[in-house]
CSV table of C-alpha atoms in Angstrom, one decimal:
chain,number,residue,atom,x,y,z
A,447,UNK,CA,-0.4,360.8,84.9
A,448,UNK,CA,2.2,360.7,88.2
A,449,UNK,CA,4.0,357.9,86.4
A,450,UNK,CA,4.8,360.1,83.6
A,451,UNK,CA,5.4,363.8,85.6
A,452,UNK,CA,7.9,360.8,87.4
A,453,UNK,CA,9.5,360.2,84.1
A,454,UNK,CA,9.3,363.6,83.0
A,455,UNK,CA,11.7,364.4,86.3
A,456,UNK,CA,13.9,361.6,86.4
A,457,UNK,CA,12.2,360.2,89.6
A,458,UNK,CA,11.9,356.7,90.7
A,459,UNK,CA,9.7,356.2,93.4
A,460,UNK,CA,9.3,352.2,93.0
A,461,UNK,CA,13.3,352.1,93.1
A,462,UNK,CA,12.8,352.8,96.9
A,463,UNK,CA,13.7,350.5,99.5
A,464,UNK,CA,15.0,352.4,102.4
A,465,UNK,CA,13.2,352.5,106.1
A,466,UNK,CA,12.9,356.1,106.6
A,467,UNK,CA,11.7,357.9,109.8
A,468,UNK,CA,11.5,360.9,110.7
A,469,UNK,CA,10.9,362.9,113.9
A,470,UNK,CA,8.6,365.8,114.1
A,471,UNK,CA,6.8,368.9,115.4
A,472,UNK,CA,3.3,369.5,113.4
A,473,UNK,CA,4.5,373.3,112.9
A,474,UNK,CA,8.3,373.4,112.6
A,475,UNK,CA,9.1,374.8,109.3
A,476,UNK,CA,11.9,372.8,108.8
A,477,UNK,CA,9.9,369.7,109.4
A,478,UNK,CA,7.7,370.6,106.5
A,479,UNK,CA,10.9,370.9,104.3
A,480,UNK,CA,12.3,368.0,104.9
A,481,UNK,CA,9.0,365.8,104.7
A,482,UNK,CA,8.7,368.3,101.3
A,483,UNK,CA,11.9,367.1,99.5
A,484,UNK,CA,10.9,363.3,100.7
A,485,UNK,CA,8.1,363.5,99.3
A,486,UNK,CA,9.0,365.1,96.0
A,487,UNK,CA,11.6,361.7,95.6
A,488,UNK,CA,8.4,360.2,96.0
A,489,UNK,CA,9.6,358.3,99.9
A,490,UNK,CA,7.1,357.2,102.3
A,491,UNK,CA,8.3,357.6,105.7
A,492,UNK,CA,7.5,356.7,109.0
A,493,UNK,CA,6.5,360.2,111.1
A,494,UNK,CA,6.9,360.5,114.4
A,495,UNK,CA,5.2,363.6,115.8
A,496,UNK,CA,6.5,364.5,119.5
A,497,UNK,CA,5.1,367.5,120.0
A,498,UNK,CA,5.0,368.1,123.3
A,499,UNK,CA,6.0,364.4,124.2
A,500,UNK,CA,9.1,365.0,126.5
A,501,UNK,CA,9.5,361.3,126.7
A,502,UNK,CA,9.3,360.4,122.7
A,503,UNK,CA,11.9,363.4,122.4
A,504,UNK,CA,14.2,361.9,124.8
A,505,UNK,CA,14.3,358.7,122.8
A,506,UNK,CA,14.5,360.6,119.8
A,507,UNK,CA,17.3,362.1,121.1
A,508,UNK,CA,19.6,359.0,122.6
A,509,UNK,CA,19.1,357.5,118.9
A,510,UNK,CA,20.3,361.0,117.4
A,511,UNK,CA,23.4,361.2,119.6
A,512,UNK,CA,22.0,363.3,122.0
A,513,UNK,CA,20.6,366.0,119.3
A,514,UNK,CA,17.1,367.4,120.7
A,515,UNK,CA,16.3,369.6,118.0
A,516,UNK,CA,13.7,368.4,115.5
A,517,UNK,CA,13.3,367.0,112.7
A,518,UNK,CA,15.9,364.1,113.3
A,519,UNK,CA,16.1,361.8,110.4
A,520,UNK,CA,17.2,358.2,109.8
A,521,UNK,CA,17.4,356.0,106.9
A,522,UNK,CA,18.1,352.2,107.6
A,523,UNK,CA,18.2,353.0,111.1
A,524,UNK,CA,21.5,355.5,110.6
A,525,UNK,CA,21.2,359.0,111.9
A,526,UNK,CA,20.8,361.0,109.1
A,527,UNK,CA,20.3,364.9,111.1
A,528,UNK,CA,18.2,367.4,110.4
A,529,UNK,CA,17.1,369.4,107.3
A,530,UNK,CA,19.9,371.2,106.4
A,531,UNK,CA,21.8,367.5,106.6
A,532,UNK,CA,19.3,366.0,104.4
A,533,UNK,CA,19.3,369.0,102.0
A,534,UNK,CA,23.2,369.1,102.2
A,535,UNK,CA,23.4,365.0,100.9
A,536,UNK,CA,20.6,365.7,98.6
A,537,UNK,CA,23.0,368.5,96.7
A,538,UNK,CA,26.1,365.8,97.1
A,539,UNK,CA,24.3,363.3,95.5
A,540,UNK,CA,24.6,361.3,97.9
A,541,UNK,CA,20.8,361.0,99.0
A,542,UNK,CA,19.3,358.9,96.7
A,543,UNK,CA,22.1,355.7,96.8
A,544,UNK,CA,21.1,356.1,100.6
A,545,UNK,CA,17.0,355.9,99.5
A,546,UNK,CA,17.5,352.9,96.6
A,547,UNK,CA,19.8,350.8,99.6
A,548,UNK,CA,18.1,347.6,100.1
A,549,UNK,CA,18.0,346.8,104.4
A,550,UNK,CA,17.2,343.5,105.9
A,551,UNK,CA,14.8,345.5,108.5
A,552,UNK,CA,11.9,345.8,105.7
């Protein structure tokens, strides 16, 4: 049935190769969101929940150029952002040739 409500959308989960993380807080709404639209393109990612866990966020943050604010996002070990970035490349187009990337690191 989820093969063909995949079909139905024009979604290829198996086409997904990326190494995606993400760093989170258990309530932030925009958390949620962006786990939401992953998981709608059918990714599974790697969470990292920090709440609370000064020393996970600081090594969030040195791999997110100093951003402290969560979530922080990264496919194939490139610094995506936050949300709104990953909502932003999603409307470009330019999400899913990021997702279907073959890395060496899988």
């Amino acid at each position: 049935m989820l093969d063909f409500i995949n079909s139905l959308l024009d979604r290829h989960p198996e086409r997904i190769k990326a190494n995606v993380e993400i760093y989170t807080w258990q309530t932030c709404p925009y958390c949620i969101r962006a786990k939401m639209l992953l998981s709608w393109k059918g990714v599974k990612f790697t969470e990292y929940k920090i709440d609370g866990n000064e020393e996970a966020r600081s090594k969030m943050a040195e791999r997110a150029n100093g951003r402290r604010s969560v979530p922080q996002i990264f496919i194939n070990n490139q610094h995506i952002g936050g949300c709104d970035d990953l909502y932003a490349l999603d409307t470009k187009g330019q999400l899913d040739p990021l997702l279907f990337e073959v890395t060496g690191d899988r």
